[in-house]
Coordinates of C-alpha atoms in Angstrom, one line a residue:
M1 CA 159.1 188.3 30.1
I2 CA 162.7 187.7 29.0
Q3 CA 163.0 185.3 26.1
S4 CA 166.2 183.6 25.1
T5 CA 167.1 183.0 21.5
P6 CA 169.0 179.8 20.6
L7 CA 172.2 180.2 18.6
T8 CA 171.7 179.6 15.0
S9 CA 174.3 178.1 12.7
D10 CA 175.0 181.6 11.4
S11 CA 175.7 183.0 14.9
T12 CA 177.8 180.0 15.8
T13 CA 179.9 180.6 12.7
L14 CA 180.2 184.3 13.7
L15 CA 181.5 183.4 17.2
R16 CA 184.0 181.0 15.8
S17 CA 185.3 183.7 13.4
I18 CA 186.3 186.0 16.2
A19 CA 190.1 186.0 16.3
P20 CA 191.4 184.3 19.5
V21 CA 193.8 186.2 21.8
A22 CA 197.3 185.4 20.4
S23 CA 198.7 184.7 23.9
R24 CA 197.8 185.0 27.5
I25 CA 198.3 188.5 28.9
T26 CA 198.1 189.1 32.6
I27 CA 198.1 192.6 34.1
H28 CA 198.2 193.8 37.7
V29 CA 196.4 197.1 37.7
A30 CA 196.4 198.2 41.4
P31 CA 196.8 197.2 45.0
T32 CA 193.9 195.4 46.5
R33 CA 193.3 198.4 48.8
A34 CA 194.9 201.9 48.9
I35 CA 194.3 204.2 51.8
R36 CA 195.5 207.8 51.7
G37 CA 195.2 210.8 54.1
S38 CA 196.9 212.8 56.8
Q39 CA 197.7 210.9 59.9
I40 CA 196.0 207.9 58.3
L41 CA 198.5 205.3 59.6
D42 CA 197.0 205.7 63.1
E43 CA 193.7 204.4 61.8
C44 CA 195.0 201.5 59.7
G45 CA 195.5 198.9 62.4
P46 CA 192.5 196.7 61.4
E47 CA 193.6 196.7 57.8
L48 CA 197.1 195.6 58.8
A49 CA 195.7 193.0 61.2
A50 CA 193.6 191.5 58.4
L51 CA 196.9 190.5 56.7
G52 CA 198.3 188.4 59.6
Q53 CA 199.6 188.4 63.1
R54 CA 203.4 188.3 62.8
P55 CA 204.6 191.0 60.4
L56 CA 208.2 191.5 59.4
V57 CA 208.8 195.2 58.8
I58 CA 211.4 195.7 56.0
G59 CA 213.0 199.1 55.3
G60 CA 216.2 201.1 55.4
D61 CA 217.8 202.0 58.7
R62 CA 216.7 205.6 58.7
S63 CA 213.1 204.7 57.6
L64 CA 212.8 202.1 60.3
N65 CA 214.0 204.4 63.0
A66 CA 211.7 207.2 61.8
I67 CA 208.6 205.0 61.6
K68 CA 208.8 203.0 64.8
E69 CA 207.1 205.6 67.0
R70 CA 204.2 205.8 64.6
L71 CA 203.8 202.2 63.3
F72 CA 204.6 200.0 66.3
P73 CA 201.9 201.4 68.6
V74 CA 199.4 200.7 65.8
L75 CA 200.6 197.1 65.5
Q76 CA 200.6 196.6 69.3
D77 CA 197.1 197.9 69.6
Q78 CA 196.1 195.0 67.3
G79 CA 198.1 192.4 69.3
L80 CA 200.5 191.9 66.4
T81 CA 204.0 190.6 67.0
A82 CA 206.4 192.6 64.8
Q83 CA 210.0 192.5 64.0
T84 CA 212.1 194.8 61.9
A85 CA 214.8 194.0 59.3
S86 CA 217.0 196.3 57.2
Y87 CA 217.2 195.6 53.4
L88 CA 220.7 197.2 53.2
P89 CA 223.1 197.1 51.4
D90 CA 220.6 197.1 48.5
C91 CA 217.7 195.3 46.9
S92 CA 220.3 192.6 46.1
E93 CA 220.4 188.8 46.1
T94 CA 222.5 188.9 49.3
S95 CA 219.9 191.0 51.1
L96 CA 217.0 188.8 49.8
D97 CA 218.8 185.6 51.1
T98 CA 219.2 187.2 54.5
L99 CA 215.6 188.5 54.7
R100 CA 214.1 185.2 53.7
Q101 CA 215.9 183.6 56.7
V102 CA 214.6 186.4 58.9
V103 CA 211.1 185.6 57.7
A104 CA 211.6 182.0 58.7
D105 CA 213.1 182.8 62.0
H106 CA 210.4 185.2 63.0
Q107 CA 207.7 182.9 61.5
A108 CA 206.4 186.0 59.7
D109 CA 203.0 185.7 58.1
F110 CA 203.0 189.0 56.2
I111 CA 205.4 191.8 55.2
I112 CA 205.3 195.5 55.7
G113 CA 207.5 197.5 53.4
V114 CA 208.6 200.9 54.7
G115 CA 210.6 203.6 52.9
G116 CA 211.6 204.5 49.4
G117 CA 211.8 202.6 46.1
K118 CA 214.5 200.1 46.9
A119 CA 213.1 199.3 50.3
L120 CA 209.7 198.7 48.9
D121 CA 211.0 196.7 46.0
T122 CA 212.9 194.5 48.4
A123 CA 209.9 194.0 50.7
K124 CA 207.6 193.2 47.7
L125 CA 210.1 190.6 46.4
V126 CA 210.6 188.9 49.7
A127 CA 206.8 188.6 50.1
H128 CA 206.6 187.3 46.6
Q129 CA 209.3 184.7 47.2
C130 CA 207.8 183.6 50.5
H131 CA 204.2 183.6 49.3
L132 CA 203.1 186.2 51.9
A133 CA 200.8 189.2 51.9
I134 CA 202.5 192.6 51.6
A135 CA 201.6 196.1 52.8
T136 CA 203.5 199.1 51.5
L137 CA 204.1 202.2 53.5
P138 CA 206.0 204.8 51.4
T139 CA 207.9 207.5 53.2
S140 CA 208.7 209.6 50.2
G141 CA 207.3 210.4 46.8
A142 CA 210.5 209.2 45.0
T143 CA 208.9 206.4 43.0
C144 CA 205.7 204.5 42.4
A145 CA 207.2 201.3 43.9
A146 CA 204.5 201.2 46.6
W147 CA 201.9 200.6 43.9
T148 CA 203.4 198.3 41.3
A149 CA 203.8 194.5 40.8
L150 CA 207.5 194.8 39.9
S151 CA 210.8 194.8 41.7
N152 CA 214.3 195.7 40.5
V153 CA 217.3 193.8 41.7
Y154 CA 220.7 195.4 42.1
S155 CA 224.2 194.2 43.0
D156 CA 225.4 194.9 46.6
R157 CA 227.1 198.0 45.1
G158 CA 224.0 199.3 43.6
A159 CA 224.4 198.3 39.9
F160 CA 221.1 197.3 38.2
L161 CA 220.9 193.6 37.3
Y162 CA 217.4 192.6 36.4
D163 CA 213.7 193.2 37.2
V164 CA 211.2 190.6 38.5
P165 CA 207.5 190.7 37.6
L166 CA 205.4 189.9 40.7
E167 CA 202.2 187.8 41.0
R168 CA 200.2 190.8 42.1
C169 CA 200.3 194.4 43.3
P170 CA 200.5 194.9 47.1
D171 CA 197.6 193.8 49.2
L172 CA 197.5 197.1 51.0
L173 CA 199.0 200.6 50.3
I174 CA 199.0 203.2 53.1
L175 CA 199.9 206.7 51.9
D176 CA 200.2 209.0 54.9
Y177 CA 200.9 212.5 53.9
N178 CA 202.4 213.3 57.3
L179 CA 205.0 210.7 56.8
M180 CA 205.8 212.0 53.3
L181 CA 206.4 215.4 54.7
T182 CA 209.3 214.1 56.7
A183 CA 211.2 213.2 53.5
P184 CA 213.7 215.6 52.0
K185 CA 212.3 217.8 49.2
R186 CA 214.8 216.2 46.8
T187 CA 213.0 212.8 47.0
L188 CA 209.8 214.3 45.6
V189 CA 211.6 216.1 42.9
A190 CA 213.2 212.8 41.9
G191 CA 209.8 211.2 41.9
I192 CA 208.6 213.9 39.5
G193 CA 211.4 212.9 37.2
D194 CA 210.6 209.2 37.4
A195 CA 206.8 209.8 36.9
I196 CA 207.0 212.2 34.0
A197 CA 209.1 209.7 32.1
K198 CA 206.0 207.5 31.8
W199 CA 204.8 209.7 28.9
Y200 CA 208.0 210.2 27.1
E201 CA 208.7 206.5 27.1
S202 CA 205.3 204.9 26.7
S203 CA 204.3 207.3 23.9
V204 CA 207.3 206.1 21.9
S205 CA 207.1 202.4 22.7
S206 CA 203.3 202.0 22.7
G207 CA 201.7 205.2 21.3
H208 CA 200.7 203.4 18.1
S209 CA 199.0 200.5 19.8
E210 CA 195.3 199.9 19.0
Q211 CA 194.7 197.9 22.2
T212 CA 192.2 199.5 24.5
L213 CA 194.2 199.3 27.8
I214 CA 197.4 200.3 26.1
I215 CA 195.7 203.4 24.7
A216 CA 194.3 204.1 28.2
A217 CA 197.8 203.7 29.8
V218 CA 199.5 206.0 27.3
Q219 CA 196.8 208.7 27.7
Q220 CA 197.0 208.3 31.5
A221 CA 200.7 209.0 31.2
R222 CA 200.0 212.1 29.1
V223 CA 197.6 213.5 31.8
L224 CA 200.2 212.7 34.4
R225 CA 202.8 214.7 32.5
D226 CA 200.5 217.7 32.2
I227 CA 199.7 217.6 35.9
L228 CA 203.4 217.6 36.8
L229 CA 204.4 220.3 34.3
Q230 CA 201.6 222.6 35.5
H231 CA 201.6 222.1 39.2
S232 CA 205.0 220.7 40.4
L233 CA 206.6 224.1 41.1
E234 CA 203.6 225.3 43.2
G235 CA 203.4 222.0 45.1
L236 CA 207.1 221.9 45.9
Q237 CA 207.0 225.5 47.2
N238 CA 204.1 224.7 49.5
P239 CA 204.8 221.4 51.3
G240 CA 201.6 219.9 52.8
S241 CA 199.3 222.0 50.7
E242 CA 196.6 220.5 48.6
T243 CA 198.7 221.0 45.4
W244 CA 201.6 219.3 47.1
Q245 CA 199.4 216.3 48.0
Q246 CA 198.2 216.1 44.3
I247 CA 201.9 215.9 43.2
V248 CA 202.5 213.2 45.8
D249 CA 199.5 211.3 44.5
A250 CA 200.7 211.8 40.9
C251 CA 204.2 210.3 41.6
V252 CA 203.2 207.5 44.0
L253 CA 199.7 206.5 42.8
M254 CA 198.9 207.8 39.3
A255 CA 202.3 206.7 37.9
G256 CA 201.5 203.3 39.2
V257 CA 198.1 203.3 37.5
S258 CA 199.6 204.0 34.1
G259 CA 202.1 201.1 34.5
G260 CA 199.4 198.8 35.8
L261 CA 197.0 199.4 32.9
G262 CA 199.8 199.1 30.3
G263 CA 201.6 196.2 32.0
A264 CA 204.5 194.6 30.2
Q265 CA 203.3 195.8 26.8
C266 CA 203.6 199.5 27.8
R267 CA 207.4 199.6 27.9
T268 CA 210.0 201.8 29.4
V269 CA 212.5 202.9 26.7
A270 CA 215.8 204.9 26.8
A271 CA 215.3 206.9 29.9
H272 CA 215.3 203.9 32.2
A273 CA 217.9 202.1 30.0
V274 CA 220.2 205.1 30.6
H275 CA 219.5 204.9 34.4
N276 CA 220.4 201.2 34.4
G277 CA 223.7 201.9 32.6
L278 CA 224.7 204.7 34.9
T279 CA 224.2 202.6 38.0
H280 CA 227.3 200.6 36.9
I281 CA 229.5 203.7 37.2
C282 CA 230.7 203.3 40.8
T283 CA 230.9 207.0 41.6
N284 CA 227.3 207.6 40.8
H285 CA 225.4 205.9 43.6
K286 CA 224.6 209.1 45.5
T287 CA 222.1 210.2 42.9
L288 CA 218.5 209.0 43.2
H289 CA 216.7 206.8 40.7
G290 CA 214.4 209.5 39.4
E291 CA 217.2 211.9 38.9
K292 CA 219.0 209.5 36.6
V293 CA 215.7 208.7 34.8
A294 CA 215.0 212.5 34.4
Y295 CA 218.4 212.9 32.8
G296 CA 217.7 209.8 30.7
I297 CA 214.6 211.5 29.2
L298 CA 216.8 214.3 27.8
V299 CA 219.1 211.7 26.4
Q300 CA 216.2 209.8 24.7
L301 CA 214.9 213.1 23.2
R302 CA 218.4 213.9 22.0
L303 CA 218.7 210.5 20.3
E304 CA 215.4 211.2 18.5
E305 CA 216.8 214.5 17.3
M306 CA 220.1 213.1 16.2
I307 CA 219.0 209.9 14.5
Q308 CA 215.5 210.8 13.3
N309 CA 215.9 214.6 12.9
N310 CA 212.8 214.9 15.1
H311 CA 211.9 218.5 15.6
L312 CA 209.1 217.7 18.1
A313 CA 211.8 216.0 20.3
L314 CA 213.8 219.1 20.2
S315 CA 210.8 221.2 21.4
A316 CA 210.0 218.7 24.1
R317 CA 213.7 218.7 25.3
Q318 CA 213.7 222.5 25.5
Q319 CA 210.5 222.5 27.4
L320 CA 211.9 219.9 29.9
I321 CA 215.1 221.8 30.4
Q322 CA 213.2 224.9 31.5
F323 CA 211.0 222.7 33.7
Y324 CA 214.1 221.0 35.2
D325 CA 215.6 224.4 36.0
Q326 CA 212.5 225.4 37.9
I327 CA 212.3 222.4 40.2
G328 CA 215.9 221.2 40.3
L329 CA 216.2 218.1 38.2
P330 CA 219.6 217.3 36.6
K331 CA 220.2 218.2 32.9
T332 CA 223.7 217.0 32.4
L333 CA 226.3 214.5 33.6
E334 CA 227.8 217.3 35.7
D335 CA 224.5 217.8 37.5
L336 CA 224.5 214.0 38.3
G337 CA 227.9 214.4 40.0
L338 CA 229.8 213.0 37.0
A339 CA 231.9 215.9 36.0
E340 CA 235.0 213.8 36.3
V341 CA 233.6 210.7 34.5
T342 CA 236.0 209.2 31.9
L343 CA 235.2 208.3 28.4
A344 CA 235.9 204.7 29.2
Q345 CA 233.3 204.8 32.0
L346 CA 230.7 206.4 29.7
R347 CA 231.3 203.8 27.1
Q348 CA 230.8 201.1 29.8
A349 CA 227.5 202.6 30.8
A350 CA 226.4 203.0 27.2
A351 CA 227.3 199.4 26.4
I352 CA 225.2 198.2 29.3
S353 CA 222.3 200.5 28.3
C354 CA 222.5 199.0 24.8
A355 CA 222.7 195.4 25.7
A356 CA 220.6 193.0 23.7
S357 CA 217.9 192.8 26.5
S358 CA 217.8 196.5 27.1
D359 CA 214.6 198.5 26.9
I360 CA 216.4 201.0 24.7
H361 CA 215.6 198.8 21.8
H362 CA 211.9 199.7 22.1
L363 CA 212.8 202.9 20.3
P364 CA 211.6 202.9 16.7
F365 CA 215.2 203.0 15.5
A366 CA 218.4 201.3 16.2
V367 CA 220.9 202.8 18.7
N368 CA 224.5 201.8 19.2
P369 CA 226.7 202.7 22.2
D370 CA 228.7 205.4 20.3
Q371 CA 225.4 207.2 19.4
L372 CA 224.3 206.9 23.0
V373 CA 227.5 208.4 24.4
A374 CA 227.1 211.3 21.9
A375 CA 223.6 211.9 23.2
M376 CA 224.7 211.7 26.8
V377 CA 227.2 214.5 26.5
S378 CA 225.0 216.8 24.5
T379 CA 221.7 217.1 26.4
L380 CA 221.9 220.9 26.4
N381 CA 222.8 221.3 22.8

């Protein structure tokens, strides 16, 4: 027999003495459902149909053309009425305005995002703004955008402007390895650069936290780093292999888990701040997000060496330079296609990276634009 014990005055006092949460914290850990496998898209009609009857499929021109033969028969088999729309020129306010009108014209009742990071960010944000369900269908391993409750907004010319926290992670994520195999190798290499940054940034911004989920997020990022350092080269050399699939999972799924657990309290730092500044240099838009972030990790470690005389940062940078050489990530401005960049352009990028609202200020020391420029030109020192 189970007996209940009434609260005594002592126990009531104890309960009242527990410190209340200082503020409301909401985290979005994962998509409602994630499905992964080879040729798995062909089997996902019922899951898509559960989201609605009139999907708007948002992606880039190439992704939409590549996916039509696979996706549309699946939708037609379920009796769904689909329409496509391009997110180009970018995940920008202009594109978002246009796509919201397409949603209204098509009377869409859910969104399917197809493609890489910017396409998926756009699709998620349109769904968020129109209060619709969202399914993400990544076609490359370049980012974890298919997983996360966050979208980055850029200008029409590709300059980073701001990010938008979303109400939830996607309702459905479909990771089809056969689709991922159609993407250029470079996109997965860039995804490795973006994913490995989770450790180098979160360990600096949040590594001293005593909050359970923040600790879990940072340690997840450490495991993610170790997987990528140990297995990326083998995976890239054997597309479609089990090791390759694990690298795809690491970049698209596991990187998202770390961000989901940590939420807004597990911050990006200098690597993404450098990326954001570089997007404002007009000649730089041919490089991928993860390539700029990977370079930004070296810049962050260089700042830790220069300002803190941090010998561990030096060792980490040397390890990463060797790793970058193995898989083809950029180490210098020249590698990013910026051999002809002017000092004025670098100072412009550094000023944007050091703006008052920038994540670079999550470093445990102050950084000014001149110091950042010095680090940007000395990543191989």
